[in-house]
Coordinates of C-alpha atoms in Angstrom, one line a residue:
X1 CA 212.4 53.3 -85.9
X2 CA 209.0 51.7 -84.3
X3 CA 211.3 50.1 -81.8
X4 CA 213.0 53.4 -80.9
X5 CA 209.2 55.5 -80.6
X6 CA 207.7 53.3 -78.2
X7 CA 210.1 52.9 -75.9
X8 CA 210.5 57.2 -76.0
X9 CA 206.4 57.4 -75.6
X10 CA 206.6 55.3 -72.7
X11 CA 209.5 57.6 -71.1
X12 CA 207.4 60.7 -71.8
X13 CA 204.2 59.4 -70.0
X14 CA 206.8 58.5 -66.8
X15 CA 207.8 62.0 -66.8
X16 CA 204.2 63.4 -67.2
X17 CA 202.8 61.6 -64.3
X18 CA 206.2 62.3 -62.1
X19 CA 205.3 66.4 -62.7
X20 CA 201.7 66.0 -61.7
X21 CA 202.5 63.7 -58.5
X22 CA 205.5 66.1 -57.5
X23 CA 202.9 69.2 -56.3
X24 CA 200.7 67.3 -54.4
X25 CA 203.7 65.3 -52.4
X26 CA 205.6 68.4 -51.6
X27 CA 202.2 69.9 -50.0
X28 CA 201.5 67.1 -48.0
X29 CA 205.6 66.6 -46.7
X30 CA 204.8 70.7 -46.0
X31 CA 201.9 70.2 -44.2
X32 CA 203.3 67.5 -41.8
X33 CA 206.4 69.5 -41.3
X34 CA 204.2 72.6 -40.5
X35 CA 202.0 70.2 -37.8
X36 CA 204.9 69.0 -36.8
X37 CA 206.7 72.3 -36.3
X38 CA 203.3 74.5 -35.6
X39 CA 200.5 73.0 -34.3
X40 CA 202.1 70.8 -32.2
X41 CA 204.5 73.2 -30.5
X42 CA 201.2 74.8 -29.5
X43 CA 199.5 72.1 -28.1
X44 CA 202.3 71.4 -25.9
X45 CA 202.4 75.1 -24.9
X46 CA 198.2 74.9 -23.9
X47 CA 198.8 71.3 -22.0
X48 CA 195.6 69.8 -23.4
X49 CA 194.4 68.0 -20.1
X50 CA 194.0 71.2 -18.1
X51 CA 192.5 73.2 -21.5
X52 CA 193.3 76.3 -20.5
X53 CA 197.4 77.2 -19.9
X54 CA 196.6 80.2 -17.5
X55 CA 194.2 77.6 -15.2
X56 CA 195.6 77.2 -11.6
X57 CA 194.3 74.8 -9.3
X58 CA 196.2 75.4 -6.4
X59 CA 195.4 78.6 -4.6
X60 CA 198.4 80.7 -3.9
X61 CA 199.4 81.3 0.0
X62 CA 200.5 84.1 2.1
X63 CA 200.8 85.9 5.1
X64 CA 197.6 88.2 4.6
X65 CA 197.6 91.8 5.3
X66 CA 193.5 92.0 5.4
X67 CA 190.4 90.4 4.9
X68 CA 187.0 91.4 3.5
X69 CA 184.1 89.3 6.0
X70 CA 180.5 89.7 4.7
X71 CA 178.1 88.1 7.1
X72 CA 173.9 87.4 6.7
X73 CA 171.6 86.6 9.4
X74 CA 170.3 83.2 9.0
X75 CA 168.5 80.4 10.5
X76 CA 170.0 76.8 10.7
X77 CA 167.8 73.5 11.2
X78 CA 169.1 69.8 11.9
X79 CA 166.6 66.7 12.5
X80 CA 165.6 66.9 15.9
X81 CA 167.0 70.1 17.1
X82 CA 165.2 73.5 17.3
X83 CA 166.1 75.7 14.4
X84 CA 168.3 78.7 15.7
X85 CA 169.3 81.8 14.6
X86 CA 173.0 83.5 13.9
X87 CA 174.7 84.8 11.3
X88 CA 176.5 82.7 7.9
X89 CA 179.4 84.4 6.7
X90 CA 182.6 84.4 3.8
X91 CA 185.7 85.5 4.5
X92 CA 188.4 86.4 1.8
X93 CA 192.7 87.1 2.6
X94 CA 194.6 89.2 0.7
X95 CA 198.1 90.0 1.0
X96 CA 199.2 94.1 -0.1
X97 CA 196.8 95.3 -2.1
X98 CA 196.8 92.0 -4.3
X99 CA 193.0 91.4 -5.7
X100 CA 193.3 87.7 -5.9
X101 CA 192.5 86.1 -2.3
X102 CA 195.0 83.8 -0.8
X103 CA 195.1 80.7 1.1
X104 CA 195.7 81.2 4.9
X105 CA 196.8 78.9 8.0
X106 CA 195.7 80.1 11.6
X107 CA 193.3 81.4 14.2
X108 CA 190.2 83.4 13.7
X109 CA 188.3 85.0 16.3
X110 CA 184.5 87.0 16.1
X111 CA 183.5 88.9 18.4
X112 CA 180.0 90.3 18.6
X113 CA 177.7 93.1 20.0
X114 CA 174.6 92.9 21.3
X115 CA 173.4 97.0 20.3
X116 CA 169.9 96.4 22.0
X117 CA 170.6 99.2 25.0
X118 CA 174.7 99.0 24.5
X119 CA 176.4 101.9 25.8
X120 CA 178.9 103.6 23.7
X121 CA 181.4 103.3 26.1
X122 CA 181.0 99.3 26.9
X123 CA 183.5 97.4 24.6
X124 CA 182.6 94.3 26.3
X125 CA 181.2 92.0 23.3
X126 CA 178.5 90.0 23.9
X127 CA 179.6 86.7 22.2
X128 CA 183.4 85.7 21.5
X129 CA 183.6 82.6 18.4
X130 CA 186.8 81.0 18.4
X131 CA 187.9 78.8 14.9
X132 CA 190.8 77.2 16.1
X133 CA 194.4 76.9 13.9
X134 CA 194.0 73.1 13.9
X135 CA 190.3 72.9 12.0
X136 CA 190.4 76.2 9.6
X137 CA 191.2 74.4 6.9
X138 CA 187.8 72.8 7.2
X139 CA 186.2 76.1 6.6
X140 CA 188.1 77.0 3.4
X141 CA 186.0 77.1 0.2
X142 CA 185.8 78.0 -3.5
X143 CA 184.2 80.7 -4.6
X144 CA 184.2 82.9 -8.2
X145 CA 186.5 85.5 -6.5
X146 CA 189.0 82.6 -5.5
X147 CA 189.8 80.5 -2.5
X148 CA 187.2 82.0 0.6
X149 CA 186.5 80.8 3.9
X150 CA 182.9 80.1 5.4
X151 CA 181.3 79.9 9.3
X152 CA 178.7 80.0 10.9
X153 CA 177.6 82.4 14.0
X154 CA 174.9 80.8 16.1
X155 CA 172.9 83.6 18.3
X156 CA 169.9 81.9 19.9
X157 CA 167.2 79.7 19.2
X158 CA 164.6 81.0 16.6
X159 CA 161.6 82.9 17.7
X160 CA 163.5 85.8 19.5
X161 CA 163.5 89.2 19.5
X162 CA 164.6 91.1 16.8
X163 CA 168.2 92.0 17.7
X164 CA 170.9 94.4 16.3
X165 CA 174.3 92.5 16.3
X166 CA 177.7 94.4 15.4
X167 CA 180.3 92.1 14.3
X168 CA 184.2 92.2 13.8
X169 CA 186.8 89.8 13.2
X170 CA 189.7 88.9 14.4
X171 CA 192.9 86.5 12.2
X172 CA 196.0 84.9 13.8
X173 CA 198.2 84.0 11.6
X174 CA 199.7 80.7 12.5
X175 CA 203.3 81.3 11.4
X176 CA 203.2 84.8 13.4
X177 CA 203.0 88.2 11.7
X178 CA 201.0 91.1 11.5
X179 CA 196.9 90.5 13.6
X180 CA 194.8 90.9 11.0
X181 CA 191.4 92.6 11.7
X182 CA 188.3 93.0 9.8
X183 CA 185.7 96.7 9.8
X184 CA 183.1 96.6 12.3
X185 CA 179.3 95.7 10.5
X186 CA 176.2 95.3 11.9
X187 CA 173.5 93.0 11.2
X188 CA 170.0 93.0 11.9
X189 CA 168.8 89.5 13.2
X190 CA 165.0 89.2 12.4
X191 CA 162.9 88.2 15.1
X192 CA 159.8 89.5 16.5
X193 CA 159.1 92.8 17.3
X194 CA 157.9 94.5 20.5
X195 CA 154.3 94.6 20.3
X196 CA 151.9 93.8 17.4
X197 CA 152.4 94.8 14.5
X198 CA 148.8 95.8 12.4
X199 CA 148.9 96.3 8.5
X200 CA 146.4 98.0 6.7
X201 CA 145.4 97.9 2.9
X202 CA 145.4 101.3 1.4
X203 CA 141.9 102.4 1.0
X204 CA 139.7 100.2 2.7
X205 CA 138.0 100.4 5.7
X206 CA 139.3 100.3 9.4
X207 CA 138.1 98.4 11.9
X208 CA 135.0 99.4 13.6
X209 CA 135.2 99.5 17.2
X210 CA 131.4 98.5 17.3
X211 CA 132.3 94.8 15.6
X212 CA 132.5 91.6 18.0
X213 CA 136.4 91.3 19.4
X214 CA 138.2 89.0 16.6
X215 CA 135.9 90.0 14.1
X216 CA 138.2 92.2 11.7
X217 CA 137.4 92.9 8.0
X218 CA 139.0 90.9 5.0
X219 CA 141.6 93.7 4.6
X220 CA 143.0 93.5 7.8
X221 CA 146.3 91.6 8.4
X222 CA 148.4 91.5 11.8
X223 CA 152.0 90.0 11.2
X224 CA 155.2 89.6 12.4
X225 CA 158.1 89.7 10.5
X226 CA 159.7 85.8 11.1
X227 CA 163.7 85.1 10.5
X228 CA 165.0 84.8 6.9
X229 CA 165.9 80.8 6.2
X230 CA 169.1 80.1 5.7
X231 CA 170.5 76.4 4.2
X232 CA 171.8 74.1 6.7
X233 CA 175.7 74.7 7.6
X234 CA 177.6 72.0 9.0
X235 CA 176.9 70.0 12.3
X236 CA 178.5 71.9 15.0
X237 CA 179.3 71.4 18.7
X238 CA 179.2 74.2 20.7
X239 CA 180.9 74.9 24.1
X240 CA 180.3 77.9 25.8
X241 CA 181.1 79.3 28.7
X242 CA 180.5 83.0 30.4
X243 CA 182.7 84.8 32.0
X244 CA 182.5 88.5 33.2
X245 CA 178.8 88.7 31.4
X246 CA 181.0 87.5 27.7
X247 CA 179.9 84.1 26.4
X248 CA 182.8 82.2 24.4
X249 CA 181.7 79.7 22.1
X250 CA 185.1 77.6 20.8
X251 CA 183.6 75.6 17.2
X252 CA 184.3 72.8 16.2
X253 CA 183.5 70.7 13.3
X254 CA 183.3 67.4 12.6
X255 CA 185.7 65.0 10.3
X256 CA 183.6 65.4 7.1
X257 CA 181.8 69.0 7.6
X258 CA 179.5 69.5 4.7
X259 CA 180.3 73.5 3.1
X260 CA 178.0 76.5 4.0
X261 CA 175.4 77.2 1.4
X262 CA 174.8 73.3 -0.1

C-alpha cells in the first residue's frame, strides 16, 4: 500500500499545479490574441509615423472660383537701400463655396489706385503688379487656414505723403477657366501729413505767444505720424515702365526668396 500512496500523492500535486497554471496561460494567449487582433489593427489604421490618420500634407488643387486678398501697408528695408513703403499681403483660393483653400497655378495681377484727388469716373489705376505663371509658386505659403499665397506691393520710398491706395486683384488661371477677381479695399499708407501737426495735453497750459520762438512748455508735443514697420519680404527686382500715366511693375523673385513675415 505505501508503494501505491505515494505514487497517487505525487499525481494529485501534478494536477493541482496544472489547475492553477491553466488561468493565468489562457489570459495571457487572450491577451496576445486580443493585441494581435485589436490594438494592432488600430495602429495600422492611425499609420504611426504621420500620428494623426486625418493629417494631409499635400494641399489639395483646383481651378478656383474666388479668392479672399487681405493686404497691410508696410515698410521694407534691405542693407544699403532706402526703406520704402507698399503694401504686404495673403491671398487664399477656393474653389465653390469649399472653406478649405486650394493650391493654384497661374497669373496674378494688382492693380492699384491712387484716391488722393481721383475722379470717380477715372478707372485708370495708378500702379499695375504683375506675378508671372512661371514664379507663383514661389509666393505660396502655409498658413493656419491652409495653403496661402504672399507678395509684396512696393509704393514709394519712405517718408511720403500719406496716401489712400485702393487695391483689387486680378488671377489667371494657367490651365484657362473662369478670371478670378478679388473686392476692391483700400488702404491707408502712413506718411506725413500736410502741415504740422500740434498735440496738446489735456489740461495744461497753451503756449504763450509772449515766450521766445522755440520756447514751448513741457506739455507741448508736435509729431507726425511715421509709416508702420513691416519685416523684411524677399529681395525683389523691380522693372517699371509707364505708359499712358499707369506704371507696371512685373516682380520677380530670386531662386531662394525668403517668405513674407520671417
Amino acid at each position: 500500500m505505501k508503494g501505491t500512496t505515494q505514487p497517487m500523492r505525487d499525481l494529485t500535486k501534478t494536477v493541482v499545479a496544472l489547475l492553477i497554471l491553466a488561468p493565468t496561460v489562457m489570459a495571457t494567449t487572450g491577451c496576445a490574441n486580443w493585441r494581435q487582433s485589436g490594438a494592432m489593427k488600430l495602429a495600422r489604421k492611425v499609420d504611426i509615423p504621420n500620428g494623426i490618420p486625418w493629417r494631409d500634407d499635400e494641399p489639395r488643387a483646383g481651378a478656383p472660383r474666388s479668392m479672399v486678398a487681405t493686404w497691410t501697408d508696410a515698410v521694407r528695408q534691405q542693407p544699403g537701400e532706402q526703406s520704402e513703403r507698399g503694401f504686404g499681403g495673403r491671398i487664399f483660393f477656393y474653389e465653390h463655396d469649399e472653406s478649405s483653400p486650394i493650391k493654384v497655378d497661374g497669373q496674378l495681377v494688382v492693380y492699384a489706385f491712387d484716391e488722393t484727388g481721383r475722379l470717380p469716373t477715372d478707372n485708370r489705376p495708378t500702379k499695375r503688379y504683375v506675378f508671372p505663371a512661371e514664379q507663383f509658386s514661389k509666393h505660396e505659403s502655409s498658413s493656419e487656414l491652409g495653403v496661402s499665397y504672399s507678395f509684396w506691393l512696393p509704393w514709394d520710398h519712405s517718408g511720403g505723403a500719406q496716401t489712400e491706395v485702393s487695391l483689387i486683384a486680378r488671377f489667371e488661371p494657367t490651365s484657362g477657366g473662369t478670371l478670378v477677381v478679388s473686392e476692391q479695399t483700400r488702404q491707408r499708407l502712413p506718411g506725413v501729413m500736410d502741415g504740422a501737426v500740434e498735440t496738446m495735453i489735456a489740461g495744461q497750459e497753451t503756449p504763450n505767444a509772449d515766450q521766445p520762438q522755440g520756447v514751448r512748455p513741457v506739455s507741448y508735443k508736435q509729431e507726425s505720424p511715421g509709416p508702420a514697420s513691416y519685416p523684411s519680404a524677399a529681395a525683389i527686382t523691380e522693372t517699371a515702365t509707364t505708359t499712358s500715366g499707369m506704371q507696371t511693375t512685373t516682380i520677380k523673385l530670386p531662386t531662394r526668396p525668403r517668405r513674407l513675415g520671417q
